[in-house]
Short mmCIF file of C-alpha atoms and ligand atoms in Angstrom, two decimals:
data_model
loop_
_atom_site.label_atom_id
_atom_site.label_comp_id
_atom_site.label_asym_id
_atom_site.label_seq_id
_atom_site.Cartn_x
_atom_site.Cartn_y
_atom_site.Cartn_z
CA UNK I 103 -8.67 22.64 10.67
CA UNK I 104 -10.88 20.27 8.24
CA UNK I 105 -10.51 16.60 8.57
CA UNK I 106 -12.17 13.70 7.11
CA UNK I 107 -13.85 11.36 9.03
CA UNK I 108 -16.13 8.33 9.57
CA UNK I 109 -19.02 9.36 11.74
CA UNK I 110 -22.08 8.43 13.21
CA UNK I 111 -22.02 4.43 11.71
CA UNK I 112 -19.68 2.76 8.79
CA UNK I 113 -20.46 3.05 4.95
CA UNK I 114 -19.85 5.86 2.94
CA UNK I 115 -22.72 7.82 3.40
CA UNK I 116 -21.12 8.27 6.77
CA UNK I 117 -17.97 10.02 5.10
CA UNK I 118 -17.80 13.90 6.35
CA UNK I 119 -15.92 16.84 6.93
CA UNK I 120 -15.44 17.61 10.01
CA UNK I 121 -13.78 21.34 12.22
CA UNK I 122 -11.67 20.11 14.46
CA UNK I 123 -9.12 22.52 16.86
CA UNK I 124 -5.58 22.65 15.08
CA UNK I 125 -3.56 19.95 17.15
CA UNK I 126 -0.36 20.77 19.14
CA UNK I 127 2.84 18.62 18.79
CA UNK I 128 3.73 17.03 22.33
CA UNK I 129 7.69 16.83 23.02
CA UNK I 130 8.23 14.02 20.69
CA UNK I 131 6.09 14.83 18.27
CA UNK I 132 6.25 16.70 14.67
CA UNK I 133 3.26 18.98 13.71
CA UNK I 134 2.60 19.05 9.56
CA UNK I 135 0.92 20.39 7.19
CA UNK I 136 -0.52 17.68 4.69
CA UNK I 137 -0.26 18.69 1.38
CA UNK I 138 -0.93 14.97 -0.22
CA UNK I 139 -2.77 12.33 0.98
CA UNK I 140 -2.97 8.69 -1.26
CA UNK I 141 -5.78 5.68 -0.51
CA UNK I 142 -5.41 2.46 -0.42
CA UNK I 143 -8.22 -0.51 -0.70
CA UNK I 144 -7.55 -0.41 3.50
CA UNK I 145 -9.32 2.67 3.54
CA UNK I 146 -12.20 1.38 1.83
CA UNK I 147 -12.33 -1.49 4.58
CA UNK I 148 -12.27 0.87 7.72
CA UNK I 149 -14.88 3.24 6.14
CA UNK I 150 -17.10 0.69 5.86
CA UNK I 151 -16.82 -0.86 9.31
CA UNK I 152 -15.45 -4.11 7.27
CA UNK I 153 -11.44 -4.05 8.93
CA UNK I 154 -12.55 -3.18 12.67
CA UNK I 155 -16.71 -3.24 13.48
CA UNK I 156 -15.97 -2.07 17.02
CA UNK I 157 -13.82 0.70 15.77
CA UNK I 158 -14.52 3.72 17.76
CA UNK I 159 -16.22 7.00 15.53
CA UNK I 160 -15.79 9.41 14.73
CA UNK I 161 -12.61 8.02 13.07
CA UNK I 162 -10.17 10.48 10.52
CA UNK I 163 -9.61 8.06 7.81
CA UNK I 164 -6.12 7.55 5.59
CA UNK I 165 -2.80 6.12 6.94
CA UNK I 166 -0.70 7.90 3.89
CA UNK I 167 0.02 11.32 3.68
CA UNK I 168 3.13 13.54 2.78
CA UNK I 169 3.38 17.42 3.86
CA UNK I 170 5.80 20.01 5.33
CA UNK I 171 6.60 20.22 9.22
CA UNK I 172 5.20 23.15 10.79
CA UNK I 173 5.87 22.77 14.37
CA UNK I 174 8.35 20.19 16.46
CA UNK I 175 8.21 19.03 20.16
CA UNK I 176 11.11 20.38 22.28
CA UNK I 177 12.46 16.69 21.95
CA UNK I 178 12.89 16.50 18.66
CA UNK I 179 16.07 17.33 16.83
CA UNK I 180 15.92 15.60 13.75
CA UNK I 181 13.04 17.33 12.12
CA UNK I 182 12.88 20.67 11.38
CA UNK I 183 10.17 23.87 10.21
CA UNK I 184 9.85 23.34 6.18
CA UNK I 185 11.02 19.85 5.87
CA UNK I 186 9.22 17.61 3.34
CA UNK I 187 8.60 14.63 5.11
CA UNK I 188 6.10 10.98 4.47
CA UNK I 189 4.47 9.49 7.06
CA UNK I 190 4.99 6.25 8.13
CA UNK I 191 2.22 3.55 7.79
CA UNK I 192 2.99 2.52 11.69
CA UNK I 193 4.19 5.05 13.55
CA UNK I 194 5.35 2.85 16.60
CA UNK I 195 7.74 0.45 14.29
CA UNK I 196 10.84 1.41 13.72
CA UNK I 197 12.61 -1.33 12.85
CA UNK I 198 12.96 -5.40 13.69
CA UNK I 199 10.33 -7.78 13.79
CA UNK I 200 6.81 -6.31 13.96
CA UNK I 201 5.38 -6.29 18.01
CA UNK I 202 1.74 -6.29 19.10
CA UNK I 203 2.35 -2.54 20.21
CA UNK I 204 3.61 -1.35 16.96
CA UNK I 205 1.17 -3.23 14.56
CA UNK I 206 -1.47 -0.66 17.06
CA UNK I 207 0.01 1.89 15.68
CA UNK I 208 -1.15 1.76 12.66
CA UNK I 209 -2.74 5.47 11.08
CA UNK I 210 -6.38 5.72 9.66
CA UNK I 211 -7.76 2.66 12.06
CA UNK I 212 -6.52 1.95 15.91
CA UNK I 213 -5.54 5.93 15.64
CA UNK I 214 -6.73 8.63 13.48
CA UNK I 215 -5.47 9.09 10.31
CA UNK I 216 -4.08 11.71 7.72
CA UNK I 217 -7.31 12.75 5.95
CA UNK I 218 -6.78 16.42 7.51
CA UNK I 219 -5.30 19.69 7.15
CA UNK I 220 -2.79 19.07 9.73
CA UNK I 221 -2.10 16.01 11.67
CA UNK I 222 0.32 15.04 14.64
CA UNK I 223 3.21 12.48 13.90
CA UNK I 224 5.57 10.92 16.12
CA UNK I 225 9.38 12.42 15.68
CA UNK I 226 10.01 8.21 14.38
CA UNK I 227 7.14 8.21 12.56
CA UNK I 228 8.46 10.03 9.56
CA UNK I 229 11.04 9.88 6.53
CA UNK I 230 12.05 12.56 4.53
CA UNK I 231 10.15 12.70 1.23
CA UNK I 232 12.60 11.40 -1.70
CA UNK I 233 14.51 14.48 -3.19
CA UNK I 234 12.75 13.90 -7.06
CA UNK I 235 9.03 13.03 -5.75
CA UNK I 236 6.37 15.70 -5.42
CA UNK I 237 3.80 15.28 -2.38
CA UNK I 238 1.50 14.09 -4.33
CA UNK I 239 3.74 10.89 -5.41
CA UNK I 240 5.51 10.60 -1.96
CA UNK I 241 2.12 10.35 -0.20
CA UNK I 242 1.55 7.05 -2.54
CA UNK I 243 4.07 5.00 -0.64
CA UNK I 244 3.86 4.56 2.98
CA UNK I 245 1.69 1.43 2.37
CA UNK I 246 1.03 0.34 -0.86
CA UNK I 247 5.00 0.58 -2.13
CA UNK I 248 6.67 -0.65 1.50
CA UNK I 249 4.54 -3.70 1.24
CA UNK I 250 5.30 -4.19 -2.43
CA UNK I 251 9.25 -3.84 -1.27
CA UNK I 252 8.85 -6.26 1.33
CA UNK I 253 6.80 -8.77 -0.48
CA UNK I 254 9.62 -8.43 -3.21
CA UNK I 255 12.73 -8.83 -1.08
CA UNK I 256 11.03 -11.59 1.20
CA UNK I 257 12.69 -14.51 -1.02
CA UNK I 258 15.87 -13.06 -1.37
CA UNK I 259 17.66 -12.24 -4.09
CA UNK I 260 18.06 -14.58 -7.31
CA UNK I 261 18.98 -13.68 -10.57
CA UNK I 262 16.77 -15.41 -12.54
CA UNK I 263 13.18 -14.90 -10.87
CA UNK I 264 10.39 -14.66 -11.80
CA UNK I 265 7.39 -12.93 -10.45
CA UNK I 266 3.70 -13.52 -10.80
CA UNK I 267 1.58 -9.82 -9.47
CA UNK I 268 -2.31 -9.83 -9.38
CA UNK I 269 -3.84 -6.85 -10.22
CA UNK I 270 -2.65 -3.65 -11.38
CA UNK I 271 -4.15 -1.43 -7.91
CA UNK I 272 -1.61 0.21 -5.99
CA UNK I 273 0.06 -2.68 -3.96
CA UNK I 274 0.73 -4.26 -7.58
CA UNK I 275 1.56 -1.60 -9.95
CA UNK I 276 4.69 -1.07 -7.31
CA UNK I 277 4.99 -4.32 -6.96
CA UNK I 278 5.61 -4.73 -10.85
CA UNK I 279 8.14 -1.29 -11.21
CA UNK I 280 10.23 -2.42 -8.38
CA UNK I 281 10.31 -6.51 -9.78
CA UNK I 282 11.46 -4.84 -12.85
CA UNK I 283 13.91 -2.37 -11.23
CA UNK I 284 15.17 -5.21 -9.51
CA UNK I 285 15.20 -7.15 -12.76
CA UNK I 286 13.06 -10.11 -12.44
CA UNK I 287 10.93 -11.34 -15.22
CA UNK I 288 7.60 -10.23 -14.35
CA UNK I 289 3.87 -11.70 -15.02
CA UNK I 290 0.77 -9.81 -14.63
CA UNK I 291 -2.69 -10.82 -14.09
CA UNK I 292 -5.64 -8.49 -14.30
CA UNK I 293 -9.45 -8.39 -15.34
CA UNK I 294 -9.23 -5.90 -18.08
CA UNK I 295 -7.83 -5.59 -21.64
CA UNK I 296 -7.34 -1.84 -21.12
CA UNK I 297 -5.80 -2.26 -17.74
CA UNK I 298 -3.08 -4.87 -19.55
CA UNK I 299 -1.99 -2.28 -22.29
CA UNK I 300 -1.16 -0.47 -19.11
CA UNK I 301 1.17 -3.23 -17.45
CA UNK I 302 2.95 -4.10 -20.86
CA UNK I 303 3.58 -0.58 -20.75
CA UNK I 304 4.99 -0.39 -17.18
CA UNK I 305 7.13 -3.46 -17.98
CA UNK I 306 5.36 -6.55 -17.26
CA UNK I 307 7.04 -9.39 -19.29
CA UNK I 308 3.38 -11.31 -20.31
CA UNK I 309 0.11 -10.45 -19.09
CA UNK I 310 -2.61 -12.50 -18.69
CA UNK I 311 -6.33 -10.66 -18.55
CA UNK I 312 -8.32 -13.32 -16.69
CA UNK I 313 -11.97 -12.22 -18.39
CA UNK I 314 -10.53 -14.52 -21.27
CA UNK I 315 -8.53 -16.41 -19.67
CA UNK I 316 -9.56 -17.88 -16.22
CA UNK I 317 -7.23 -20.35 -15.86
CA UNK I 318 -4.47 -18.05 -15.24
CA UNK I 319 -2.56 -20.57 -12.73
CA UNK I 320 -2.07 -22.87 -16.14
CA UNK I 321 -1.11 -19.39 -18.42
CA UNK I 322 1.56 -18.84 -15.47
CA UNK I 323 3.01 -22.37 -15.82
CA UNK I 324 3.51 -22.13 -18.80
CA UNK I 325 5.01 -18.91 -18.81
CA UNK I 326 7.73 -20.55 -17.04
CA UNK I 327 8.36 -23.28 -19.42
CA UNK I 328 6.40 -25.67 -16.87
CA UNK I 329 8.75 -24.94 -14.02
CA UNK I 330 5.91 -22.16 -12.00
CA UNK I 331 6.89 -19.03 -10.56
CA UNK I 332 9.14 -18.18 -7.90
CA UNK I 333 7.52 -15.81 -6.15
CA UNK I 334 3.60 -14.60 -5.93
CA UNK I 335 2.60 -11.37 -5.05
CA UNK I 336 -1.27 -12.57 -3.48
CA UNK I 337 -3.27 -9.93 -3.06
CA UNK I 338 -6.45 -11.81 -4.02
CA UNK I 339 -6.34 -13.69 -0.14
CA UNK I 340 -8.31 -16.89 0.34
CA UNK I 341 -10.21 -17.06 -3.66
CA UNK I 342 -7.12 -16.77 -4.85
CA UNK I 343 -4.81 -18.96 -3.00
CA UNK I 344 -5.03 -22.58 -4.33
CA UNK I 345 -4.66 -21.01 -7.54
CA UNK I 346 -1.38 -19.16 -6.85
CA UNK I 347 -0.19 -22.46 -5.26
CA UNK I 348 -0.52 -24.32 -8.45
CA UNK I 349 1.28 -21.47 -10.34
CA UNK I 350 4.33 -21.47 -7.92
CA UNK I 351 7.30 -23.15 -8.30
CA UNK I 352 8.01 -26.55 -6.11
CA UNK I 353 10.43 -24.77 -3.03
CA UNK I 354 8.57 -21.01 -4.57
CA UNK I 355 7.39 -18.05 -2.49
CA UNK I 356 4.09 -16.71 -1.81
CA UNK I 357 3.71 -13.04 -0.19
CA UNK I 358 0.36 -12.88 1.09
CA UNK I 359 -0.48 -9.35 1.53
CA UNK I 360 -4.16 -9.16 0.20
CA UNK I 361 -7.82 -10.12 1.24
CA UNK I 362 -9.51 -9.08 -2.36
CA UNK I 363 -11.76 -11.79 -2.74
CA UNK I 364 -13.00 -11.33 1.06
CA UNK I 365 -13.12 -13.95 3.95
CA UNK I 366 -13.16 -17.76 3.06
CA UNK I 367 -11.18 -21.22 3.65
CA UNK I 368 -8.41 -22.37 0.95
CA UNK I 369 -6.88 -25.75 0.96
CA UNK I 370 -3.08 -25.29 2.25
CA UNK I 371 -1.97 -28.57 0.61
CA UNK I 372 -0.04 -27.13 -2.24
CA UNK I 373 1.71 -25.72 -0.05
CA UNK I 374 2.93 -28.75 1.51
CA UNK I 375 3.41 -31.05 -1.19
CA UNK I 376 5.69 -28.30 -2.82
CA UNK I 377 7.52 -26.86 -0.01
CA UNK I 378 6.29 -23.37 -0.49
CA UNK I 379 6.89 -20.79 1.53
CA UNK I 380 4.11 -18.11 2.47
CA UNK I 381 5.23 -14.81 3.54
CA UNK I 382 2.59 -12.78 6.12
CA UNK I 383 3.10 -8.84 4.85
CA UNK I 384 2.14 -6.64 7.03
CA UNK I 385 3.62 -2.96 5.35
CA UNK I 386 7.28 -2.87 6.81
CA UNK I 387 9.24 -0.47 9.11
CA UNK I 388 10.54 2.70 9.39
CA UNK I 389 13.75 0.68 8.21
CA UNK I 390 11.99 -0.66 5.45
CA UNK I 391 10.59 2.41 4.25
CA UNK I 392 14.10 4.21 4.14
CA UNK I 393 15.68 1.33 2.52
CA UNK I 394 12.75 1.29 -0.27
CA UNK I 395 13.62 5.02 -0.68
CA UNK I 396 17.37 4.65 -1.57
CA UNK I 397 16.03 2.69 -3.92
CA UNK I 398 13.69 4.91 -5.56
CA UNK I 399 15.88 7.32 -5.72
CA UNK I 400 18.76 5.27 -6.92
CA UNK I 401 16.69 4.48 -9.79
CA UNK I 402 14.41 7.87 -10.19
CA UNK I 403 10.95 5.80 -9.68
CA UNK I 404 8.09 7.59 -9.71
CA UNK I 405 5.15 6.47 -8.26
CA UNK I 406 2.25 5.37 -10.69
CA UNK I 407 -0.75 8.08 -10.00
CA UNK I 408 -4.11 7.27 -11.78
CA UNK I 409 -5.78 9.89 -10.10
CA UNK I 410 -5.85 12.93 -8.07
CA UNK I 411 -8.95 14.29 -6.47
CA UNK I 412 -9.23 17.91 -4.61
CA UNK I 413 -9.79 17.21 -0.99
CA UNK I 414 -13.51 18.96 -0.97
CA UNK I 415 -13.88 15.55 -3.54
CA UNK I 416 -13.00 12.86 -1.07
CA UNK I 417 -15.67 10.84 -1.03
CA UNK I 418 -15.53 11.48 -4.43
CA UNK I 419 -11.85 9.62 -4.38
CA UNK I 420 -13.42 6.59 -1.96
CA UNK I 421 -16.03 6.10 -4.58
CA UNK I 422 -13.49 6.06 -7.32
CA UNK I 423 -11.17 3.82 -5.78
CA UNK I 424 -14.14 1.32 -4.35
CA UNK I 425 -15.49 1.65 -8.18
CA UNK I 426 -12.04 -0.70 -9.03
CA UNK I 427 -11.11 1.04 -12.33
CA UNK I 428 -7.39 2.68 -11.63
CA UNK I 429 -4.06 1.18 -11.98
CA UNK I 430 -1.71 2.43 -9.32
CA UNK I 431 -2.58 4.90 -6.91
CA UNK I 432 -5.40 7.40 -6.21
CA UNK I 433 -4.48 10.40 -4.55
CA UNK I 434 -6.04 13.29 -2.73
CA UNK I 435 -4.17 16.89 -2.60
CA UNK I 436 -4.61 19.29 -0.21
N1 LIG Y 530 -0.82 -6.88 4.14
C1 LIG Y 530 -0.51 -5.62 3.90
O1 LIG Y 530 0.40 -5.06 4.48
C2 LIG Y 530 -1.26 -4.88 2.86
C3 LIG Y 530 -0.81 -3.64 2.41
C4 LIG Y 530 -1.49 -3.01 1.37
C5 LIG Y 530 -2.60 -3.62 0.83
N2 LIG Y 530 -3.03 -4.80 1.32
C6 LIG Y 530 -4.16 -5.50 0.72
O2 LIG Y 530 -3.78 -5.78 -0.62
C7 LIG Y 530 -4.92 -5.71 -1.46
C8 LIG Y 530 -4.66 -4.68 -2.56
O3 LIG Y 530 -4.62 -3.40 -1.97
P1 LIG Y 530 -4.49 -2.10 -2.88
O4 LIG Y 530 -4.56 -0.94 -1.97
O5 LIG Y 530 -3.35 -2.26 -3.82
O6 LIG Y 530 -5.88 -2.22 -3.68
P2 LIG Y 530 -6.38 -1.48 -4.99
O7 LIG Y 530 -5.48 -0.35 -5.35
O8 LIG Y 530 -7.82 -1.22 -4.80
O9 LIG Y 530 -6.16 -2.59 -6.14
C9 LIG Y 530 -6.91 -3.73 -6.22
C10 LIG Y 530 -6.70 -4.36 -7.60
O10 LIG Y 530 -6.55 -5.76 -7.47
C11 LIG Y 530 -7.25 -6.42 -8.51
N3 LIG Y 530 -8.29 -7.28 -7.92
C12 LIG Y 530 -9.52 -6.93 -7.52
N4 LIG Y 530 -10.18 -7.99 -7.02
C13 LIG Y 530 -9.33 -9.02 -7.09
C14 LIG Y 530 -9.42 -10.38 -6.74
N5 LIG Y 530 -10.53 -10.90 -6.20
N6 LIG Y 530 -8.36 -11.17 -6.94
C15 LIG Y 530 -7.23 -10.67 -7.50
N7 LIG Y 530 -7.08 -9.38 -7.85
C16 LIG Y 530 -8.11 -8.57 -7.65
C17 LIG Y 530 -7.82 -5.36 -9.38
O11 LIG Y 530 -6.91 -5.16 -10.47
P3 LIG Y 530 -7.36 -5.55 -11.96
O12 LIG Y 530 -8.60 -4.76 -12.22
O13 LIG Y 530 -6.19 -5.19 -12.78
O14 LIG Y 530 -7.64 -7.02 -11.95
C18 LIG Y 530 -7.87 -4.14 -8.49
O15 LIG Y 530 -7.78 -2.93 -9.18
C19 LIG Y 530 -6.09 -5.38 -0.54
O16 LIG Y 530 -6.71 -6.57 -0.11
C20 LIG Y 530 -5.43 -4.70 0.64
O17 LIG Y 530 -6.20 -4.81 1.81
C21 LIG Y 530 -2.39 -5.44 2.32
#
């Protein structure tokens, strides 16, 4: 079988198909056949040595992929030949606070990943695929959506909130279908005019397209009538954060889920003088995942797919997706 890998150094002239021998489910484990696989900004990280330098190659990138179970371990009762299933992001947490073991079992970095033909999952490592999605739109929400549901139900739940998303990538186009499922007033930020047609489309409430408007922490505040936001969806990391601290409410949430603007130092003292609260995100559970799914299908979300790519064009899809010029999710179909 084909995979996709990360050889010989990082950067994407390293990206390659690769023959490797089709791999055999072990008792617990649950053999499929990938028939979607989505990216996520992640992937561009690991590919080019950027999340883990001492990560060892060759490595099969991708941590999201949905396809039909070919094989099961003689422990496993719950699966079953021809079930559409979605892979979970960790495959080691199923529920309850994150532990050091499960946050290592993470797919497309500490282990490979789902950018092959057929790949190995554990038995709790897997959710059956929602009954109106296709692959190709299950496949888009292992990470990108689970965080967006967690980052989202963080606060808890309050009739009047309001939300302020950066971006319109994967992580944030969820982010903003969900806020609005779920009925919050929703502000958008994003770089481009064309990308904001795109988020008044999808729902967002009032967008703000920072090429013109820079100062979108002031734009956000008085959004709210000078009161901030409630809740943040950070995806930007460190450039971002004083910002989104001056755009949050006094007692508001931040869920900081993204490192966009790269490595740096912010100064926390918004967050102190305002009593905010900042919410780590790392994905979510198995739990999560299920409960995010009930959702979707409560509601008949679809996922948001900008693109989908053949998977002879993955590096194709990397380049796309590193290129920054989608809203929602790129996807590769096997
Ligand atoms: N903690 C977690 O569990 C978790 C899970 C998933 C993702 N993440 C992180 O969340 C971030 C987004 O991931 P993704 O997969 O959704 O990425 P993506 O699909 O590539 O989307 C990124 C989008 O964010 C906007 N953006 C780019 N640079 C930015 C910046 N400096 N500040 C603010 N916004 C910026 C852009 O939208 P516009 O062009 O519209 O401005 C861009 O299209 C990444 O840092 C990723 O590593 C973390």
């Amino acid at each position: 079988m084909r995979a996709f890998v990360v050889r010989g150094g990082f950067g994407f002239d390293n990206l390659a198909f690769e023959e490797r021998p089709d791999p055999v489910p072990g008792r617990d484990e649950v053999l499929v056949r990938v028939r979607a696989a989505s990216l996520n900004f992640r992937d561009l990280l690991v590919a080019r040595g950027e999340y883990n330098p001492k990560l060892p190659l060759p490595r099969v990138l991708g941590s999201d992929a949905a396809g039909e179970v070919v094989a099961v371990g003689e422990n496993v009762g719950a699966w079953r030949v021809g079930d559409r299933v979605v892979g979970c992001f960790f495959q080691e947490w199923i529920g309850g606070d994150l532990t050091e073991l499960a946050a290592r079992s993470a797919l497309g970095a500490d282990r490979d990943g789902v950018l092959a033909e057929l790949v190995v999952f554990s038995k709790y490592g897997l959710v059956p695929v929602p009954e109106h999605l296709s692959y190709e739109e299950a496949a888009t929400l292992p990470c990108a959506a689970v965080t967006a549901w967690n980052a989202l139900r963080a606060p808890g739940a309050g009739a009047d909130m309001t939300v302020l998303i950066q971006g319109t990538g994967g992580v944030s186009v969820f982010a903003l279908q969900l806020a609005k499922a779920m009925r919050r007033t929703v502000l958008v930020t994003t770089r481009s005019a064309r990308k904001a047609e795109r988020a008044t489309a999808l729902g967002a409430d009032a967008v703000c397209v920072t090429a013109d408007t820079p100062a979108w922490e002031k734009w956000a505040w008085e959004q709210t009538g000078g009161r901030g936001v409630d809740l943040v969806v950070e995806v930007g990391g460190a450039g971002t954060m004083e910002k989104s601290l001056r755009a949050v409410r006094y007692g508001g949430h931040i869920g900081l889920i993204g490192v966009l603007s790269g490595p740096g130092a912010f100064n926390p003292i918004g967050a102190v003088m305002k009593r905010v609260t900042i919410h780590g995100q790392f994905v979510g559970s198995r739990a999560d995942f299920l409960t995010l799914n009930a959702a979707l299908e409560q509601r008949q979300l679809r996922p948001v797919i900008d693109r989908v790519f053949r998977f002879t064009e993955a590096r194709a899809a990397f380049e796309y997706l590193a290129a920054g010029g989608h809203v929602g999710k790129v996807v590769v179909a096997l």
